[in-house]
Short mmCIF file of C-alpha atoms in Angstrom, two decimals:
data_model
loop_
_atom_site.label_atom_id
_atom_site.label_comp_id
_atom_site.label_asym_id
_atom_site.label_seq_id
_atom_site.Cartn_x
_atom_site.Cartn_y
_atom_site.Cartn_z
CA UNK I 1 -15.05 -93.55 54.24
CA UNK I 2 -18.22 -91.19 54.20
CA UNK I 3 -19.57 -90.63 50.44
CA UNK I 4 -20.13 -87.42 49.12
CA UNK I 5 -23.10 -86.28 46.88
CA UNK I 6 -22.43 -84.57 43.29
CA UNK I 7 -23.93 -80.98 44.78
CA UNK I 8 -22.09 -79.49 47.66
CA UNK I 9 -24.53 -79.32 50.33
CA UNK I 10 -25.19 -76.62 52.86
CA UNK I 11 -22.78 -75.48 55.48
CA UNK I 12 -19.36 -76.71 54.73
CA UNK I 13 -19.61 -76.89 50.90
CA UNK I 14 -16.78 -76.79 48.32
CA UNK I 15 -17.86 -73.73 46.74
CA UNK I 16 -18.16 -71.29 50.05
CA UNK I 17 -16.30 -74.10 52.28
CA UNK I 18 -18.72 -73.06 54.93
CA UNK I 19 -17.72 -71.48 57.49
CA UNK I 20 -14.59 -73.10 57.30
CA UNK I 21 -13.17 -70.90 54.51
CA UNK I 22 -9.61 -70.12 55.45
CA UNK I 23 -10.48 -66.19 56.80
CA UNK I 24 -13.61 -67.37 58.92
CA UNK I 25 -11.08 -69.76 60.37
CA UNK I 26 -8.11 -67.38 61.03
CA UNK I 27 -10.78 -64.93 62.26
CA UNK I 28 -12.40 -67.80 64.82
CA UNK I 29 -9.33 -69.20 65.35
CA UNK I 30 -7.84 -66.11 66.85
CA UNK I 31 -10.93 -64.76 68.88
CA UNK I 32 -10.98 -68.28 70.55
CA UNK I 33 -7.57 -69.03 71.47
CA UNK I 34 -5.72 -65.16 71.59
CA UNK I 35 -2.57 -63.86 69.47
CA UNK I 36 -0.84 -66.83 69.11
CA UNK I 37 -2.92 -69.27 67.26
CA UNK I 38 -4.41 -66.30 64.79
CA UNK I 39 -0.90 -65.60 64.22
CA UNK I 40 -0.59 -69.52 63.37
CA UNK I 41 -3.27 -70.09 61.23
CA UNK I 42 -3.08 -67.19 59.40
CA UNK I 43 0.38 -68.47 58.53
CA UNK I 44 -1.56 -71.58 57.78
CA UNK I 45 -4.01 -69.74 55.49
CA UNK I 46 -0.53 -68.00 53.86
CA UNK I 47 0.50 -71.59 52.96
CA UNK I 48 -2.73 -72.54 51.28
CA UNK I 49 -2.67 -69.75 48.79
CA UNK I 50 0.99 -70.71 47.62
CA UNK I 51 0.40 -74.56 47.01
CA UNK I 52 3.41 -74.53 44.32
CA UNK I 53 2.65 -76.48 40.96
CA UNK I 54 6.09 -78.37 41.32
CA UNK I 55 4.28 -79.87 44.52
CA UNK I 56 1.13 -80.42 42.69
CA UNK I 57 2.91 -81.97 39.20
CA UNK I 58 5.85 -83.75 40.75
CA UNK I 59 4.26 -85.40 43.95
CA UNK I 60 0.59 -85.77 42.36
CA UNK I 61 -1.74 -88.01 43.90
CA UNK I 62 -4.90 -88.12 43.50
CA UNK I 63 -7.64 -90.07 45.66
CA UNK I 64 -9.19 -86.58 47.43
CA UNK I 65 -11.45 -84.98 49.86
CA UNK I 66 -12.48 -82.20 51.69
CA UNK I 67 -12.33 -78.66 49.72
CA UNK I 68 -13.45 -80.30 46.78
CA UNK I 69 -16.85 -81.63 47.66
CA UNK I 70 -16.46 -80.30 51.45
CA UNK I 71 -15.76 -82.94 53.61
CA UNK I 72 -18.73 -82.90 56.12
CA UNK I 73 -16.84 -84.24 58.98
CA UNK I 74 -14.31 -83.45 61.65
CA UNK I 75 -11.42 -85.27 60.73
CA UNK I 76 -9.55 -87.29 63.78
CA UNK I 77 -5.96 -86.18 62.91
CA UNK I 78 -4.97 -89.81 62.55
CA UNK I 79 -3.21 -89.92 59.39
CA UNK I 80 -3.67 -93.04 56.96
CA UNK I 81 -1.41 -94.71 53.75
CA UNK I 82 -3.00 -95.49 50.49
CA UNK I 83 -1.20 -96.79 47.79
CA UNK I 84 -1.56 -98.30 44.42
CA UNK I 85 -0.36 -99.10 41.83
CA UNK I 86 -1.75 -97.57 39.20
CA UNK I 87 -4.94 -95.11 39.38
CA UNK I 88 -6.51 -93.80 36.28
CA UNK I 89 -9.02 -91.02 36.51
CA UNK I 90 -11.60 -88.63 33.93
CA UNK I 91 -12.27 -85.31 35.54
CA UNK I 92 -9.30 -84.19 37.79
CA UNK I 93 -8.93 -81.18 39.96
CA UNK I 94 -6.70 -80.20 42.43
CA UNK I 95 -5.77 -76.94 45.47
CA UNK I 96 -4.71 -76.35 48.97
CA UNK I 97 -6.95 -76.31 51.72
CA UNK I 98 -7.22 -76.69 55.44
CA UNK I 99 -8.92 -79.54 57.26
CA UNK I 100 -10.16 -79.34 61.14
CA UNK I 101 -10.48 -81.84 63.56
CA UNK I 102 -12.95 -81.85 66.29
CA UNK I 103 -12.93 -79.36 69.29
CA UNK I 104 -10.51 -80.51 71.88
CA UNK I 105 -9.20 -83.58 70.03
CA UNK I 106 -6.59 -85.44 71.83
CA UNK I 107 -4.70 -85.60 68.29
CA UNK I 108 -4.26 -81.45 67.59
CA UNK I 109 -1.47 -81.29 69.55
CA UNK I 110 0.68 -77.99 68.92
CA UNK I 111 -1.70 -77.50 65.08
CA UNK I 112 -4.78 -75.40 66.24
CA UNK I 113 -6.80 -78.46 65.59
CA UNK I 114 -5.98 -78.12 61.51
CA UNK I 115 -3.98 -79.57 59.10
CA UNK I 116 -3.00 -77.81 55.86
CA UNK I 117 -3.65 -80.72 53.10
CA UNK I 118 -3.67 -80.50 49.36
CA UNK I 119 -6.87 -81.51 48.13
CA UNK I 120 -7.56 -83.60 45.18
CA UNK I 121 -10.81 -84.78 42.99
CA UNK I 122 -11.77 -87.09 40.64
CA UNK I 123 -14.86 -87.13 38.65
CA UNK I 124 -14.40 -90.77 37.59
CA UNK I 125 -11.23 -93.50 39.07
CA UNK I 126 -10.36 -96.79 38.79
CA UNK I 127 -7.53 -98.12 41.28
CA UNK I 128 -5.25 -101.64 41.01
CA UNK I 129 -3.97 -103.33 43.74
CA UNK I 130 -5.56 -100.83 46.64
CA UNK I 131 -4.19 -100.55 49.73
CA UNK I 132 -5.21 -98.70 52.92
CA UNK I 133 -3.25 -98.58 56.40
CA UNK I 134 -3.68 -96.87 59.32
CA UNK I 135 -1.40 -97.11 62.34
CA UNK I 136 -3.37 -97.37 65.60
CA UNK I 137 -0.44 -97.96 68.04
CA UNK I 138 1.47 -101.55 68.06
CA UNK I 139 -0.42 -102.36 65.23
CA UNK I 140 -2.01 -101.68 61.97
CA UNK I 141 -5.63 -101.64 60.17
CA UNK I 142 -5.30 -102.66 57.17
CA UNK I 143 -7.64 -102.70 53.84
CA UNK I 144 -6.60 -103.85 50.25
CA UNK I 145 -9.00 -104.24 47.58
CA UNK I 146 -8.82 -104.63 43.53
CA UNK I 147 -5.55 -107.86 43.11
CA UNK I 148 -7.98 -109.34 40.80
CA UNK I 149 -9.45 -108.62 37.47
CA UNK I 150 -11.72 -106.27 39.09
CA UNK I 151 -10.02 -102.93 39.67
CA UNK I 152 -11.46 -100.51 42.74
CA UNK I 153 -13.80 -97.91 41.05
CA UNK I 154 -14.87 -94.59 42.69
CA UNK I 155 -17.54 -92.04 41.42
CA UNK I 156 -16.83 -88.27 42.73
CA UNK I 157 -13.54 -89.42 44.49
CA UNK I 158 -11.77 -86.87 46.75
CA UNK I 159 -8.65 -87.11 49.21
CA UNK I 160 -6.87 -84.63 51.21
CA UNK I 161 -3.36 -85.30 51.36
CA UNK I 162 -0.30 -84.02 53.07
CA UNK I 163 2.51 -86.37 51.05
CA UNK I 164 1.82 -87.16 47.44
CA UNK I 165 4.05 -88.95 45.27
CA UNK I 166 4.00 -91.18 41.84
CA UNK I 167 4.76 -91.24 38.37
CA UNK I 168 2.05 -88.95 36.90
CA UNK I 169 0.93 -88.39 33.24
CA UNK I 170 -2.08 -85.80 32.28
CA UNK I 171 -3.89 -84.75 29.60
CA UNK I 172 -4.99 -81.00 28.70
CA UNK I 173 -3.52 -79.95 31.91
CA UNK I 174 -4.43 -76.55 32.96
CA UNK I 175 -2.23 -74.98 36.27
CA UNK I 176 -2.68 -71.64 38.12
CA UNK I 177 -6.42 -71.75 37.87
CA UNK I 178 -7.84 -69.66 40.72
CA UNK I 179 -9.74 -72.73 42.60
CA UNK I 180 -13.43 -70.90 42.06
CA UNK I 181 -13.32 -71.38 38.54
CA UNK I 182 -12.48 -75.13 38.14
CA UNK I 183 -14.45 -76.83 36.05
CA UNK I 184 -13.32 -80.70 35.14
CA UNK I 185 -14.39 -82.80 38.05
CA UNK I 186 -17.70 -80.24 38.63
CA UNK I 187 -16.66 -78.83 41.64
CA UNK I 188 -14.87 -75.41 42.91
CA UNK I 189 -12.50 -74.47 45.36
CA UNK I 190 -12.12 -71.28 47.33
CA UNK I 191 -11.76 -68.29 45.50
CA UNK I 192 -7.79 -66.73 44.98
CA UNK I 193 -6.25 -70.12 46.00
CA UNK I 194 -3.63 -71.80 43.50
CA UNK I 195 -5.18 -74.80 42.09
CA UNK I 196 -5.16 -76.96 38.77
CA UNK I 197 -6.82 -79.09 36.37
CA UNK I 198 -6.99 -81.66 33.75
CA UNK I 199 -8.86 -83.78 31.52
CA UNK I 200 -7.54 -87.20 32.58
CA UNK I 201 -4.92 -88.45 35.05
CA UNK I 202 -2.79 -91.45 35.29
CA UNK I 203 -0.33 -92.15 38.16
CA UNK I 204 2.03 -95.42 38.53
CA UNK I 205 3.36 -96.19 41.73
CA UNK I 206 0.44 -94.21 43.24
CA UNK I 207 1.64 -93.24 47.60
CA UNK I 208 -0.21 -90.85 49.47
CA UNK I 209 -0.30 -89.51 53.54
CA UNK I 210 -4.27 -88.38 53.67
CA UNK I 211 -6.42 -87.22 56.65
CA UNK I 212 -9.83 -87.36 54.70
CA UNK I 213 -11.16 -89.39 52.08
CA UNK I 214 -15.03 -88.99 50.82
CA UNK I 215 -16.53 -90.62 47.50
CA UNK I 216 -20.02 -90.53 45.84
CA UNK I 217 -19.51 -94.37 44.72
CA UNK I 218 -16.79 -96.62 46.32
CA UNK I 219 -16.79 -100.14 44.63
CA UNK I 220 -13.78 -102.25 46.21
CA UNK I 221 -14.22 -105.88 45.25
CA UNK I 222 -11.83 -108.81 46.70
CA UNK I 223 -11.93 -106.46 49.68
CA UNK I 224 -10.28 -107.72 52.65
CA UNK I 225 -9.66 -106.27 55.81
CA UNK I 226 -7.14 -107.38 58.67
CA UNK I 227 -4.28 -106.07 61.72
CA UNK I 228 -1.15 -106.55 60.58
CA UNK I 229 2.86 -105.29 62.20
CA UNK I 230 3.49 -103.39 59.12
CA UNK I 231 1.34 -101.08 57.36
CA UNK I 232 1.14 -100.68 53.20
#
């Protein structure tokens, strides 16, 4: 997990998303690869802007990544589990987005290399009973963290997400912001995409599919990593 400072940084920043904003990639995207794939990610880019709230509210999740403080990194397009069971957080935002592996990765198969991921931050979290998976073939990598008194604790927390689900609970919930304008967890999102926000966030039963996590401060005590047949 890479950590993230509290300013976007140059180049692929939350605020401009570098020049990964979704028309710099349909435009790219198309010159490289001919008709098809603009066609594709353009549909991809389509998708972003109409990130539904019902998918946002009723699927929630909330560890996040990438659009909100710009995930500096090409993701590998392995997908990895986290779940909890219970995540409270201060500070929560949350829009579409799309993530991009590296050039020629073995993993892009028939997906231009991206993956359209709803993107989630959180100014402050604390996590119970964390638990991270990640299916390499045959067997599984797998982390868990916060059983004890101790819960997992995460400053500037961000996940991007392609299956989200829990029971959630907010407070002062705001949805259909434009993603520029968001304002609880102190970062922004590209301009015209659907997005929302709220002052606090509390999910039970927390289950998420992510490509990317980043996180200013990651504190995971009792952490304990191992293989194991199944995954979390």
């Amino acid at each position: 997990m890479a950590s993230s400072p509290d300013v976007p940084s140059d180049g692929n920043t939350s605020e401009n998303h570098g020049s990964g904003s979704p028309s710099d990639i349909a435009h790219d995207a198309g010159t490289a690869t001919g008709g098809e794939r603009r066609g594709r990610v353009r549909a991809r880019r389509a998708a972003v802007m109409a990130v539904p709230a019902t998918l946002v509210a009723a699927g929630l999740a909330v560890l996040t990544a990438q659009g909100a403080l710009g995930v500096q990194f090409a993701i590998s397009g392995m997908p990895f589990t986290v779940t909890a069971t219970e995540l409270k957080g201060t500070g929560f935002e949350q829009f579409g987005t799309l993530d991009n592996m590296a050039d020629g990765s073995p993993n892009a198969g028939d997906s231009g290399g991206q993956v359209l991921v709803i993107t989630s931050a959180i100014k402050k979290a604390t996590l119970t009973k964390l638990c991270q998976s990640v299916d390499l073939g045959g067997t599984n990598l797998l982390i868990k963290a916060g059983s004890g008194k101790e819960k997992v604790s995460a400053r500037d927390l961000t996940t991007d997400s392609t299956e989200l689900s829990g029971d959630a609970a907010f407070r002062n919930i705001e949805i259909g912001n434009d993603a520029s304008t968001l304002t609880k967890a102190g970062v922004k999102g590209p301009i015209g995409v659907f997005s929302q926000q709220a002052d606090t966030v509390r999910i039970a039963n927390l289950r998420q599919t992510n490509y990317a996590t980043t996180a200013g401060v990651f504190k995971l005590p009792g952490l304990k990593l191992s293989f194991s047949d199944s995954g979390c």
